[in-house]
mmCIF file of C-alpha atoms and ligand atoms in Angstrom:
data_model
loop_
_atom_site.group_PDB
_atom_site.id
_atom_site.type_symbol
_atom_site.label_atom_id
_atom_site.label_comp_id
_atom_site.label_asym_id
_atom_site.label_seq_id
_atom_site.Cartn_x
_atom_site.Cartn_y
_atom_site.Cartn_z
ATOM 1 C CA MET N 1 59.748 194.156 137.524
ATOM 2 C CA ARG N 2 59.617 196.358 134.445
ATOM 3 C CA LEU N 3 62.339 196.096 131.795
ATOM 4 C CA ASP N 4 62.675 198.579 128.937
ATOM 5 C CA VAL N 5 65.189 198.018 126.153
ATOM 6 C CA VAL N 6 66.198 200.715 123.667
ATOM 7 C CA THR N 7 67.832 199.293 120.529
ATOM 8 C CA ILE N 8 68.084 199.667 116.755
ATOM 9 C CA PHE N 9 67.336 195.910 116.490
ATOM 10 C CA PRO N 10 64.083 195.332 118.438
ATOM 11 C CA GLU N 11 63.686 191.776 117.064
ATOM 12 C CA TYR N 12 66.982 190.792 118.744
ATOM 13 C CA LEU N 13 65.172 190.920 122.099
ATOM 14 C CA ASP N 14 62.508 188.399 121.101
ATOM 15 C CA PRO N 15 64.170 185.557 123.055
ATOM 16 C CA LEU N 16 63.050 187.348 126.240
ATOM 17 C CA ARG N 17 59.516 186.059 125.524
ATOM 18 C CA HIS N 18 60.538 182.415 125.928
ATOM 19 C CA ALA N 19 61.223 179.930 128.691
ATOM 20 C CA LEU N 20 61.702 181.292 132.194
ATOM 21 C CA LEU N 21 61.270 184.940 131.206
ATOM 22 C CA GLY N 22 58.130 184.138 129.245
ATOM 23 C CA LYS N 23 56.800 182.404 132.324
ATOM 24 C CA ALA N 24 57.610 185.444 134.488
ATOM 25 C CA ILE N 25 55.695 187.604 131.986
ATOM 26 C CA GLU N 26 52.804 185.111 132.044
ATOM 27 C CA GLN N 27 52.768 185.209 135.865
ATOM 28 C CA GLY N 28 52.653 189.011 135.855
ATOM 29 C CA ARG N 29 55.984 189.261 137.696
ATOM 30 C CA LEU N 30 57.706 190.828 134.672
ATOM 31 C CA SER N 31 56.820 193.134 131.808
ATOM 32 C CA VAL N 32 59.152 194.001 128.954
ATOM 33 C CA GLY N 33 58.942 196.959 126.577
ATOM 34 C CA VAL N 34 61.193 197.165 123.530
ATOM 35 C CA HIS N 35 61.790 200.563 121.904
ATOM 36 C CA ASP N 36 63.177 201.195 118.425
ATOM 37 C CA LEU N 37 65.787 203.942 118.765
ATOM 38 C CA ARG N 38 65.061 205.084 115.195
ATOM 39 C CA GLY N 39 61.735 206.380 116.477
ATOM 40 C CA TRP N 40 63.751 209.263 117.985
ATOM 41 C CA ALA N 41 65.840 209.960 114.849
ATOM 42 C CA THR N 42 65.137 213.428 113.457
ATOM 43 C CA ASP N 43 66.356 213.371 109.845
ATOM 44 C CA VAL N 44 64.763 211.749 106.783
ATOM 45 C CA HIS N 45 67.382 208.982 106.783
ATOM 46 C CA LYS N 46 66.609 208.132 110.437
ATOM 47 C CA SER N 47 70.335 208.230 111.174
ATOM 48 C CA VAL N 48 71.436 207.339 114.684
ATOM 49 C CA ASP N 49 75.219 207.602 114.339
ATOM 50 C CA ASP N 50 77.949 209.919 113.071
ATOM 51 C CA SER N 51 81.745 209.992 112.666
ATOM 52 C CA PRO N 52 83.788 210.454 115.847
ATOM 53 C CA PHE N 53 85.327 213.794 116.824
ATOM 54 C CA GLY N 54 89.105 213.437 116.774
ATOM 55 C CA GLY N 55 88.921 210.915 113.951
ATOM 56 C CA GLY N 56 89.367 207.167 114.111
ATOM 57 C CA PRO N 57 87.436 204.174 112.832
ATOM 58 C CA GLY N 58 83.750 203.421 113.213
ATOM 59 C CA MET N 59 80.761 205.516 114.121
ATOM 60 C CA VAL N 60 79.436 206.933 117.389
ATOM 61 C CA MET N 61 75.741 206.996 118.303
ATOM 62 C CA LYS N 62 74.281 210.492 118.370
ATOM 63 C CA PRO N 63 73.333 212.302 121.609
ATOM 64 C CA GLU N 64 70.350 214.134 120.031
ATOM 65 C CA VAL N 65 68.748 210.739 119.348
ATOM 66 C CA TRP N 66 69.668 208.900 122.554
ATOM 67 C CA GLY N 67 68.940 211.821 124.910
ATOM 68 C CA PRO N 68 65.216 212.180 124.135
ATOM 69 C CA ALA N 69 64.825 208.384 123.904
ATOM 70 C CA LEU N 70 66.103 207.906 127.453
ATOM 71 C CA ASP N 71 64.085 210.921 128.677
ATOM 72 C CA ASP N 72 60.874 209.418 127.267
ATOM 73 C CA VAL N 73 61.558 205.928 128.612
ATOM 74 C CA ALA N 74 62.284 207.354 132.092
ATOM 75 C CA ALA N 75 59.049 209.377 131.930
ATOM 76 C CA GLY N 76 57.075 206.336 130.758
ATOM 77 C CA THR N 77 55.925 208.177 127.629
ATOM 78 C CA ALA N 78 57.944 206.182 125.052
ATOM 79 C CA ALA N 79 56.220 204.146 122.346
ATOM 80 C CA ALA N 80 56.931 200.471 123.061
ATOM 81 C CA THR N 81 56.369 197.008 121.714
ATOM 82 C CA GLU N 82 55.207 194.999 124.739
ATOM 83 C CA LEU N 83 56.669 191.501 124.675
ATOM 84 C CA GLU N 84 54.051 188.809 125.134
ATOM 85 C CA SER N 85 54.878 185.477 126.691
ATOM 86 C CA SER N 86 55.426 182.733 124.129
ATOM 87 C CA LEU N 87 53.978 180.202 126.588
ATOM 88 C CA PRO N 88 50.502 178.704 126.480
ATOM 89 C CA HIS N 89 48.081 180.490 128.797
ATOM 90 C CA LEU N 90 47.396 177.512 131.002
ATOM 91 C CA ALA N 91 51.014 176.602 131.695
ATOM 92 C CA ARG N 92 51.067 173.731 134.156
ATOM 93 C CA PRO N 93 52.449 174.526 137.595
ATOM 94 C CA THR N 94 56.054 173.387 137.847
ATOM 95 C CA HIS N 95 57.763 171.520 140.663
ATOM 96 C CA ASP N 96 58.973 174.838 142.108
ATOM 97 C CA ASP N 97 55.470 176.364 142.062
ATOM 98 C CA VAL N 98 53.959 173.568 144.062
ATOM 99 C CA GLU N 99 56.836 173.216 146.503
ATOM 100 C CA GLY N 100 55.335 176.085 148.480
ATOM 101 C CA VAL N 101 58.542 177.635 149.804
ATOM 102 C CA GLU N 102 58.100 181.336 150.522
ATOM 103 C CA ALA N 103 59.464 183.782 148.003
ATOM 104 C CA THR N 104 62.212 185.641 149.832
ATOM 105 C CA PRO N 105 63.624 188.718 148.148
ATOM 106 C CA TYR N 106 67.372 189.293 148.301
ATOM 107 C CA GLU N 107 68.622 191.938 150.670
ATOM 108 C CA GLY N 108 70.832 194.738 149.462
ATOM 109 C CA ARG N 109 70.059 196.865 146.448
ATOM 110 C CA ASP N 110 72.747 198.514 144.328
ATOM 111 C CA VAL N 111 72.421 202.142 145.463
ATOM 112 C CA ARG N 112 75.572 204.268 145.607
ATOM 113 C CA GLU N 113 76.427 207.250 147.795
ATOM 114 C CA GLY N 114 74.445 210.312 146.676
ATOM 115 C CA GLU N 115 72.057 208.348 144.438
ATOM 116 C CA ASP N 116 68.271 208.568 144.662
ATOM 117 C CA PRO N 117 67.106 204.976 145.250
ATOM 118 C CA SER N 118 63.734 205.744 143.634
ATOM 119 C CA LEU N 119 65.323 206.406 140.224
ATOM 120 C CA PRO N 120 65.266 203.573 137.675
ATOM 121 C CA LEU N 121 68.501 201.713 136.928
ATOM 122 C CA LEU N 122 70.040 202.363 133.496
ATOM 123 C CA ILE N 123 72.302 199.548 132.295
ATOM 124 C CA VAL N 124 74.620 200.418 129.416
ATOM 125 C CA PRO N 125 76.319 197.268 128.065
ATOM 126 C CA THR N 126 79.825 197.989 126.780
ATOM 127 C CA PRO N 127 83.059 196.006 126.595
ATOM 128 C CA ALA N 128 84.599 198.996 128.431
ATOM 129 C CA GLY N 129 82.268 198.500 131.414
ATOM 130 C CA LYS N 130 82.795 197.053 134.877
ATOM 131 C CA PRO N 131 82.457 193.252 134.778
ATOM 132 C CA PHE N 132 78.889 192.041 135.429
ATOM 133 C CA ALA N 133 78.803 189.269 138.042
ATOM 134 C CA GLN N 134 76.406 187.326 140.248
ATOM 135 C CA PRO N 135 76.346 189.947 143.070
ATOM 136 C CA ASP N 136 75.060 192.490 140.494
ATOM 137 C CA ALA N 137 72.379 190.047 139.326
ATOM 138 C CA ARG N 138 71.306 189.507 142.945
ATOM 139 C CA ALA N 139 71.128 193.246 143.720
ATOM 140 C CA TRP N 140 69.364 194.129 140.457
ATOM 141 C CA SER N 141 66.731 191.414 141.017
ATOM 142 C CA ARG N 142 65.322 193.824 143.652
ATOM 143 C CA GLU N 143 64.731 196.669 141.170
ATOM 144 C CA GLU N 144 61.300 197.782 140.068
ATOM 145 C CA HIS N 145 62.442 199.318 136.791
ATOM 146 C CA ILE N 146 65.554 198.591 134.719
ATOM 147 C CA VAL N 147 66.257 200.288 131.380
ATOM 148 C CA PHE N 148 68.866 198.911 128.964
ATOM 149 C CA ALA N 149 70.529 201.166 126.377
ATOM 150 C CA CYS N 150 71.984 199.056 123.546
ATOM 151 C CA GLY N 151 74.838 200.701 121.713
ATOM 152 C CA ARG N 152 76.186 199.544 118.373
ATOM 153 C CA TYR N 153 79.219 200.677 116.351
ATOM 154 C CA GLU N 154 81.894 202.259 118.541
ATOM 155 C CA GLY N 155 79.435 203.097 121.301
ATOM 156 C CA ILE N 156 77.244 205.986 122.428
ATOM 157 C CA ASP N 157 78.398 209.613 122.822
ATOM 158 C CA GLN N 158 79.629 209.688 126.442
ATOM 159 C CA ARG N 159 77.552 212.785 127.249
ATOM 160 C CA VAL N 160 74.403 210.678 126.909
ATOM 161 C CA VAL N 161 75.586 208.429 129.743
ATOM 162 C CA ASP N 162 76.748 211.394 131.850
ATOM 163 C CA ASP N 163 73.476 213.309 131.356
ATOM 164 C CA ALA N 164 71.317 210.231 132.012
ATOM 165 C CA ALA N 165 72.595 210.297 135.623
ATOM 166 C CA HIS N 166 70.002 213.059 136.251
ATOM 167 C CA ARG N 167 67.172 210.591 135.647
ATOM 168 C CA TYR N 168 68.742 207.201 136.343
ATOM 169 C CA ARG N 169 71.236 205.325 138.462
ATOM 170 C CA VAL N 170 73.647 204.511 135.603
ATOM 171 C CA ARG N 171 75.821 201.390 135.322
ATOM 172 C CA GLU N 172 78.169 200.699 132.379
ATOM 173 C CA VAL N 173 78.847 196.953 132.410
ATOM 174 C CA SER N 174 80.674 194.308 130.381
ATOM 175 C CA ILE N 175 79.718 190.632 130.247
ATOM 176 C CA GLY N 176 83.269 189.420 129.555
ATOM 177 C CA ASP N 177 86.614 190.112 127.970
ATOM 178 C CA TYR N 178 85.648 189.898 124.313
ATOM 179 C CA VAL N 179 83.925 192.273 121.910
ATOM 180 C CA LEU N 180 80.350 191.871 120.682
ATOM 181 C CA ILE N 181 78.851 193.805 117.780
ATOM 182 C CA GLY N 182 76.354 195.493 120.061
ATOM 183 C CA GLY N 183 74.768 195.412 123.486
ATOM 184 C CA GLU N 184 71.661 193.354 122.594
ATOM 185 C CA VAL N 185 73.056 189.916 123.384
ATOM 186 C CA ALA N 186 74.549 191.294 126.609
ATOM 187 C CA VAL N 187 71.047 192.474 127.557
ATOM 188 C CA LEU N 188 69.698 188.948 127.029
ATOM 189 C CA VAL N 189 72.437 187.602 129.284
ATOM 190 C CA ILE N 190 71.932 190.181 132.036
ATOM 191 C CA ALA N 191 68.123 190.014 131.910
ATOM 192 C CA GLU N 192 68.168 186.225 132.271
ATOM 193 C CA ALA N 193 70.627 186.338 135.176
ATOM 194 C CA VAL N 194 68.524 188.995 136.960
ATOM 195 C CA VAL N 195 64.984 187.763 136.265
ATOM 196 C CA ARG N 196 65.621 184.192 137.454
ATOM 197 C CA LEU N 197 66.454 185.686 140.873
ATOM 198 C CA ILE N 198 63.178 187.632 141.206
ATOM 199 C CA PRO N 199 61.325 186.043 144.121
ATOM 200 C CA GLY N 200 58.884 183.445 142.825
ATOM 201 C CA VAL N 201 60.289 183.196 139.284
ATOM 202 C CA LEU N 202 62.484 180.164 139.904
ATOM 203 C CA GLY N 203 60.168 179.071 142.708
ATOM 204 C CA ASN N 204 62.296 179.592 145.777
ATOM 205 C CA LYS N 205 65.537 180.994 147.065
ATOM 206 C CA ARG N 206 66.941 177.540 147.773
ATOM 207 C CA SER N 207 67.037 176.909 144.010
ATOM 208 C CA HIS N 208 69.726 179.605 143.809
ATOM 209 C CA GLU N 209 71.657 178.813 146.943
ATOM 210 C CA GLU N 210 73.346 175.860 145.250
ATOM 211 C CA ASP N 211 74.156 177.758 142.038
ATOM 212 C CA SER N 212 77.708 178.218 140.943
ATOM 213 C CA PHE N 213 78.998 181.476 142.515
ATOM 214 C CA SER N 214 76.353 181.650 145.252
ATOM 215 C CA ASP N 215 78.958 180.477 147.784
ATOM 216 C CA GLY N 216 81.847 181.683 145.628
ATOM 217 C CA LEU N 217 82.577 178.185 144.268
ATOM 218 C CA LEU N 218 81.772 176.534 140.943
ATOM 219 C CA GLU N 219 79.092 173.868 141.181
ATOM 220 C CA GLY N 220 80.299 170.266 140.884
ATOM 221 C CA PRO N 221 78.893 167.579 138.543
ATOM 222 C CA SER N 222 75.269 166.320 138.634
ATOM 223 C CA TYR N 223 73.797 162.904 137.812
ATOM 224 C CA THR N 224 70.393 161.327 137.230
ATOM 225 C CA LYS N 225 69.057 157.864 136.366
ATOM 226 C CA PRO N 226 70.090 155.349 135.185
ATOM 227 C CA ARG N 227 72.670 154.356 137.792
ATOM 228 C CA GLU N 228 74.854 152.877 135.030
ATOM 229 C CA TRP N 229 74.978 154.283 131.499
ATOM 230 C CA ARG N 230 77.384 153.241 128.706
ATOM 231 C CA GLY N 231 79.508 151.522 131.316
ATOM 232 C CA LEU N 232 79.755 154.694 133.427
ATOM 233 C CA GLU N 233 78.549 154.520 137.052
ATOM 234 C CA VAL N 234 77.053 157.336 139.117
ATOM 235 C CA PRO N 235 79.396 158.053 142.085
ATOM 236 C CA GLU N 236 78.408 155.533 144.746
ATOM 237 C CA VAL N 237 78.090 158.056 147.576
ATOM 238 C CA LEU N 238 75.121 159.695 145.790
ATOM 239 C CA THR N 239 73.110 156.470 146.024
ATOM 240 C CA SER N 240 74.105 155.772 149.637
ATOM 241 C CA GLY N 241 71.245 157.682 151.259
ATOM 242 C CA ASN N 242 73.730 159.212 153.730
ATOM 243 C CA HIS N 243 72.885 162.931 153.530
ATOM 244 C CA ALA N 244 75.888 164.136 155.511
ATOM 245 C CA LEU N 245 78.242 162.186 153.243
ATOM 246 C CA VAL N 246 76.399 163.434 150.144
ATOM 247 C CA ASP N 247 76.679 167.069 151.304
ATOM 248 C CA ARG N 248 80.401 166.641 152.004
ATOM 249 C CA TRP N 249 80.874 165.069 148.567
ATOM 250 C CA HIS N 250 79.109 168.003 146.845
ATOM 251 C CA ARG N 251 81.278 170.477 148.744
ATOM 252 C CA ASP N 252 84.471 168.569 147.863
ATOM 253 C CA GLN N 253 83.496 168.363 144.184
ATOM 254 C CA ALA N 254 82.857 172.125 144.135
ATOM 255 C CA LEU N 255 86.244 172.763 145.752
ATOM 256 C CA LYS N 256 88.004 170.411 143.310
ATOM 257 C CA ARG N 257 86.383 171.898 140.225
ATOM 258 C CA THR N 258 87.054 175.454 141.383
ATOM 259 C CA LEU N 259 90.712 174.623 142.074
ATOM 260 C CA GLU N 260 91.068 173.069 138.606
ATOM 261 C CA ARG N 261 89.182 175.669 136.578
ATOM 262 C CA ARG N 262 89.112 178.954 138.511
ATOM 263 C CA PRO N 263 91.744 178.774 141.270
ATOM 264 C CA GLU N 264 91.622 182.573 141.735
ATOM 265 C CA LEU N 265 88.051 182.239 143.067
ATOM 266 C CA LEU N 266 89.297 180.298 146.117
ATOM 267 C CA GLU N 267 90.805 183.537 147.480
ATOM 268 C CA GLY N 268 87.316 184.906 148.132
ATOM 269 C CA VAL N 269 85.773 181.762 149.675
ATOM 270 C CA ALA N 270 85.282 181.087 153.379
ATOM 271 C CA LEU N 271 87.089 177.746 153.845
ATOM 272 C CA ASP N 272 86.686 175.663 156.984
ATOM 273 C CA LYS N 273 89.011 172.997 158.359
ATOM 274 C CA LYS N 274 87.484 170.172 156.291
ATOM 275 C CA ASP N 275 87.677 172.273 153.120
ATOM 276 C CA ARG N 276 91.354 172.994 153.747
ATOM 277 C CA ALA N 277 92.106 169.352 154.486
ATOM 278 C CA TYR N 278 90.490 168.279 151.210
ATOM 279 C CA LEU N 279 92.244 170.985 149.180
ATOM 280 C CA LYS N 280 95.542 169.938 150.762
ATOM 281 C CA GLU N 281 94.911 166.378 149.502
ATOM 282 C CA LEU N 282 94.637 167.921 146.045
ATOM 283 C CA GLY N 283 97.946 169.692 146.478
ATOM 284 C CA PHE N 284 96.578 173.173 147.238
ATOM 285 C CA GLU N 285 98.222 175.085 150.078
ATOM 286 C CA GLY N 286 96.132 178.243 150.524
HETATM 287 CL CL1 LIG I 1 78.155 194.392 127.578
HETATM 288 N N1 LIG I 1 78.651 194.919 125.031
HETATM 289 C C1 LIG I 1 79.355 194.771 123.922
HETATM 290 N N2 LIG I 1 79.017 195.431 122.844
HETATM 291 N N3 LIG I 1 80.419 193.982 123.826
HETATM 292 C C2 LIG I 1 80.752 193.323 124.928
HETATM 293 C C3 LIG I 1 80.060 193.441 126.111
HETATM 294 C C4 LIG I 1 79.005 194.255 126.132
HETATM 295 N N4 LIG I 1 80.648 192.661 127.042
HETATM 296 C C5 LIG I 1 81.654 192.096 126.439
HETATM 297 N N5 LIG I 1 81.739 192.494 125.161
#
């Protein structure tokens, strides 16, 4: 997968070189180019924003700067800083690498009616966007080329986004109901959620099948050794060796936690008879 990020703060994207994403870069499964938007500014002051038509607070990012930037990135002719993995070159194989489970890509790309599936995906982070969620991460993990356009101030002139639809499949997305200063941190969030789902990056698909949200439920608690710590015991069932009981316990814990923390999620979950019986014990009548 190729990621390109256009931003006025290129150094903000440095975390993409580390940990799992650094490993994906090291493995050749990912490359990341970061582009300084000011490289497309045309005046001596390298200005990228201006006051909004119609008045109001803040500044709006200029179309004459963003337009050519996104044209050049789509054409592959933009000057870029290539992010290099922060990891040592002879990174030891991890548990997932050696497990040997086949890398299965996720079905189902995010291609809308009338869109050319061969166009790159342009993600525009904005608090006014459609909420980003795990199904988006899953679909976008199948993309070959994703470009992120980081706005600051009050956003980017809307015509930039409208015009970009000639060269991209465009998605304006929000990462939650709060306001950030700019899109850079949202890009870090989205890139991490997407890249970990690229086949082979986390080792195997099974690693994701137990994630929170993969079955629509929150994941329950986890435990490791020692069996007793500061007077607190690991739930006995987990040390029983009875796999059927352990699986049922995990499912019940996920149901309980989801009911307590995100009850609205239960609406979208396929519940069987045992699930319903357990939820009823907890006082939930769905
Ligand atoms: Cl994606 N961008 C910005 N600037 N603020 C946000 C956001 C995105 N999601 C929530 N707040």
